[in-house]
Structures are given as C-alpha cells and as structure tokens.
Amino acid sequence: MNYSKIINEQRKFFNTNQTKELSFRIEQLKKLKKLLKEKESDFYEAIYKDFKKSEFDTYAAEISFIYDEINTAIKKLPKWAKRKRNRTNMANLPAKSYTITEPLGVCLVIGAWNYPYQLSLVPMITAIAAGNTVILKPSEIPSATSIVMTSLINDNFPSKFLCIVEGGIPETTALLKEKFDKIFFTGSTVVGKIVYQAAAKHLTPVTLELGGKSPAIITKDINIKETAKRIVWSKFLNAGQTCIAPDYILVEKEIEIDLLKALKEQITTFDYSFENDNYVQIINTKNFNRLASLIDKDKTYCGGVINASTRFISPTILTNVSLDNTIMKDEIFGPILPVISYSNLDEIISKIKARPKPLSLYIFTKNKTIRDKILHEISFGGGAINDAVMHITNNYLAFGGVGESGIGSYHGEAGFKDFSHFKSILQKPFGFEPNFKYPPYTKKKLDWIRKILGN
Ligand code: NAD
C-alpha cells in the first residue's frame, strides 16, 4: 500500500489553485448533492444491510445532516471566505490590516462506523467548502456503506481532487505515514492518540472528534415524563451507538423511582424490537459480546434481553450502580443505561471532574442556579439543557470535544474555519516613514515610542 502517488497528484492539483475558486467549490458541492439525491436509495439499502438501520433513522440522523451542511456551505461560503478587515494599531499607521482565508491543502478524513455517512461525508464537504482536496477513509466495519460511498465519490470525481480509500488498520496506518496538510479524525480516544502521534511527525494540524462517557444530570424539579421521553429517545437512538448519547444518568435521589418508572414506560411506548424499524442491531459480534458482558442481571431494572444471532440487545436500564462499577469505566456505546442516584450535587460535580472531560453533558433542571453552576464548573465538549443529543443538529453551534473527548470542532462555519488557515496581512503605503523605530537609537526616539505605545 503506497498512497504517495495519489497524495502527490492531489498536491499538484491543489497547487493549480482551482480549488481556491469559490465557483469551483460551489459547483462540486452542487454536484455532490445531485449525485446523493440520485443514489439516496442505495444509501438506505446499504446501511440496512450493515446494521438494520431504517430509512427514517438514516435520513434523520445522517442524510439530512449531509444536505444541511452542503446547503449551508453553498449559501454562506461567500461570506465565510471573504477577506476580513482588522483594525490597525497606532505604531503601524498609516496602514491597512486584513485577514485572508485560505485552504490548508491536501486533507485526510478518517470516519467512524456508527453514523458512517454523516461522519465521513460532513467533514469531507466542509473540507471541499474550504477549498481543499480530500482523501476520505471511511470505517471498514459497515462494509456496505463504505462501498456505496466509494462508488459515489470515486466514479464521479477525479482522484486528484476527491478520493475514497477503503480499508481498516493497515490502510489507515499506511495513509498516516504520509504528509497531509490536515487530518480530521472521528473515532475512539485510543486511536485518536495514534493519529495525533502520526500527525506530529509532519506537524500536521488535527481535528480529533473522539468519545467518552457523557453524563445526564437530573434534578428533582423537572417534568419527569418529558425528561424520560427525551432521555429514552436520545439513549436508544442507533441502539445507543451514538458518541453523544447520555452514557449514564445521575438523578436526584427523591425522584429516582419515579424516573425509572417513566423511563421503562417510555421504552414500551417507543416499541423497540428487532421486528420493527424503530431500533437497530449492534454493529458486530465483537461489540455485541462486549455489551452483553456489561449487563449485570442483579442490577437490571428493565430490558436485558439479548440475542446473539440477530445481534439484538433490548433497551436496558441498570440500577444500584456505583461510580466505580465496571460499566462506569469506559464509554458504553450501546443500549445500556446505568441510573445512579445522588443527594449531594457538589460531590457528583467533583466526581465528574475527576474523570476525562466528557464529549457531552446534559442537565435536566428548572433550577437556574444549579444549571449555571454545572455549566461553570464542569468542562465538556458541548451539550443541552433539558434535552440530549439535539445540539448536534444545530449547525450554528460548533461541535467537538475537549481534553480526552477531542481537539477542534466543526459543523457550519466552525468546520469551514477548521479546514482553513487565516493569513494575517499588514499592508503599508509608501511615502510616510516615521524614523523613530530605526537606529541609531536615542533617548528622544525612546520617549516617542513610549508616547505612541502609551506605556
Ligand atoms: P475507532 O477508533 O475504532 O475507528 C475509527 C477509524 O480509525 C476507522 O476508520 C478505523 O478504520 C480506524 N482505525 C481503527 N484502529 C486503527 C489503528 N490502530 N490505527 C489506525 N487507524 C485505525 O472508532 P469506531 O469504533 O469506528 O467509533 C467508535 C468511537 O468513536 C467511540 O468512542 C465514539 O464515541 C467515537 N465517536 C466520536 C464521534 C464524535 O463526533 N466525537 C462520533 C462518532 C463516534
């Protein structure tokens, strides 16, 4: 496996400056949207093969994101890419200062499997909008989706501009040996560290969209029914295989029993079963076995039904879990929800702070003081108040982690910035030359400088 030829071709193409033209970028985005519209049904078929994901789920949580990102980029690109004026400091007057936005060059995008279309194509779209060339390496785990994306891109775009490389660890390892101008990675924290180390060898800037355990904190004053509805939907969407799903619940002791009852009722109402399209499979046997081993029968409040042959795990709620149980070590990434009660908010805040910084955090409360205290004291990527997961659908909000949950962010303008360099320029006219900065240095000149700089 040697990818240097294709990277060299992309670099050569990038250096022709064609991708810097806004008209070129917009044309490519429109072409991509048209192709996607034509092939949408192939995308639904492929993902159904991979993990029984329905058209509804796929449209709502994948395809609509892709269209939204394309539409936003097409509409906003002229504004985002425009040269921006900056103020000029006194010492440089008369002069103009401005910032030019430029693409970074040849980008590598590495996708994760859980939302295989969205997590691969949205960063690719963003990179195109910013004027780059892209090599995309989708996850190899959902193989049918990888094939359908590869044929959409590789059959319709020249590889000197856009190219999908399929494969797993060996292919990604070979790609990571090459020099890129940007690497955008979505996946686990463990692999994120491998990517970061490889990028460091070439001083390549990275965006790392990683995972972690995202808590939902619930206080006693909430509307229990509505909270349960939002929690159940956000947790069991994609059978819990969502990086920003609430990983575990911390609920104020007084309402624990009522919340558990409401969660259970809501699971029944949503009718999650293998036979209907409301629920998906676990992606593979490895993950199925990992998740099955996390279900402690003695702590199971509801669910816990598993079927290895269909890779089905019913929505499962665990109670009497303590923060140092096995299930509280790593990200669950499946349909198992531990509910832990608390009576001392400060204690749980310090326990969350002692863990890696979460990708998301959710607060369900009507209490403004508690809300602001949590927002102020705990560092996390992003989140929602009285809801979960939905913040990702608003591409006016930057999306990304912090600390162990990631570096950098994207969606909408944040993504455009992530794939751009901002070149700062000071432009001076001829004809006016204050001499006090030049030698020979004198006391008088020093006094002048002090006066101008104001110190
Ligand atoms: P993963 O890290 O196993 O794989 C991600 C990508 O890295 C894949 O394309 C894979 O082929 C490649 N890869 C795997 N092992 C590698 C290695 N040793 N060397 C080089 N490349 C390697 O992650 P995953 O299982 O696909 O996804 C699940 C994880 O991703 C979870 O932790 C989840 O929270 C996280 N995630 C984060 C986001 C986000 O936006 N922050 C979104 C989705 C998933």
Coordinates of C-alpha atoms and ligand atoms in Angstrom, one line a residue, residues 110-115 119 137-141 167-169 172-173 176 185-189 191-192 194-195 209-212 242-243 331 333 359 392 399 405 410, ligand 1:
I110 CA -11.0 9.3 8.7
G111 CA -14.5 8.2 9.6
A112 CA -16.1 6.1 12.4
W113 CA -18.7 3.4 11.8
N114 CA -21.6 4.4 14.0
Y115 CA -23.0 7.1 11.6
L119 CA -19.2 11.2 10.0
K137 CA -11.0 6.8 4.6
P138 CA -14.4 5.6 5.9
S139 CA -14.8 3.0 8.6
E140 CA -14.3 -0.6 7.2
I141 CA -16.8 -2.0 9.8
G167 CA -9.7 -0.3 4.4
G168 CA -9.0 -0.8 8.0
I169 CA -6.0 -0.6 10.3
T172 CA -5.0 3.8 7.7
T173 CA -1.6 3.1 9.1
L176 CA -0.9 8.1 8.3
F185 CA -10.4 12.0 12.6
T186 CA -13.6 10.7 14.2
G187 CA -13.3 7.7 16.4
S188 CA -12.1 6.4 19.7
T189 CA -9.8 8.2 22.1
V191 CA -7.0 5.5 18.0
G192 CA -7.1 9.3 18.3
I194 CA -2.3 7.1 17.3
V195 CA -3.5 9.6 14.8
E209 CA -13.6 14.0 17.2
L210 CA -13.4 11.4 20.0
G211 CA -15.7 9.7 22.5
G212 CA -16.1 9.4 26.2
T242 CA -24.0 7.3 19.4
C243 CA -20.9 9.2 20.6
E331 CA -17.9 4.6 27.2
F333 CA -21.6 2.8 23.3
L359 CA -17.8 14.9 24.9
I392 CA -25.6 18.3 17.2
F399 CA -19.5 20.6 17.5
S405 CA -13.0 13.9 24.1
Y410 CA -16.8 21.5 13.1
Ligands
NAD1 P1 -12.2 3.6 16.0 O1 -11.3 4.5 16.7 O2 -12.0 2.1 16.3 O3 -12.1 3.7 14.4 C1 -12.1 4.9 13.8 C2 -11.3 4.9 12.5 O4 -10.0 4.6 12.8 C3 -11.8 3.8 11.5 O5 -11.8 4.4 10.2 C4 -10.8 2.7 11.6 O6 -10.5 2.1 10.4 C5 -9.5 3.5 12.0 N1 -8.6 2.7 12.9 C6 -9.0 1.8 13.9 N2 -8.0 1.3 14.5 C7 -6.9 2.0 14.0 C8 -5.5 1.9 14.2 N3 -5.0 1.1 15.2 N4 -4.6 2.7 13.5 C9 -5.1 3.5 12.6 N5 -6.5 3.6 12.3 C10 -7.3 2.8 13.0 O7 -13.6 4.1 16.4 P2 -15.0 3.4 16.0 O8 -15.2 2.1 16.7 O9 -15.2 3.5 14.5 O10 -16.0 4.5 16.6 C11 -16.4 4.5 17.9 C12 -15.8 5.6 18.7 O11 -15.8 6.8 18.0 C13 -16.5 5.8 20.0 O12 -15.5 6.1 21.0 C14 -17.3 7.1 19.8 O13 -17.6 7.8 20.9 C15 -16.4 7.8 18.8 N6 -17.1 8.7 18.0 C16 -17.0 10.1 18.2 C17 -17.7 11.0 17.4 C18 -17.6 12.4 17.6 O14 -18.1 13.1 16.7 N7 -16.9 12.9 18.6 C19 -18.6 10.5 16.5 C20 -18.8 9.1 16.4 C21 -18.0 8.2 17.1

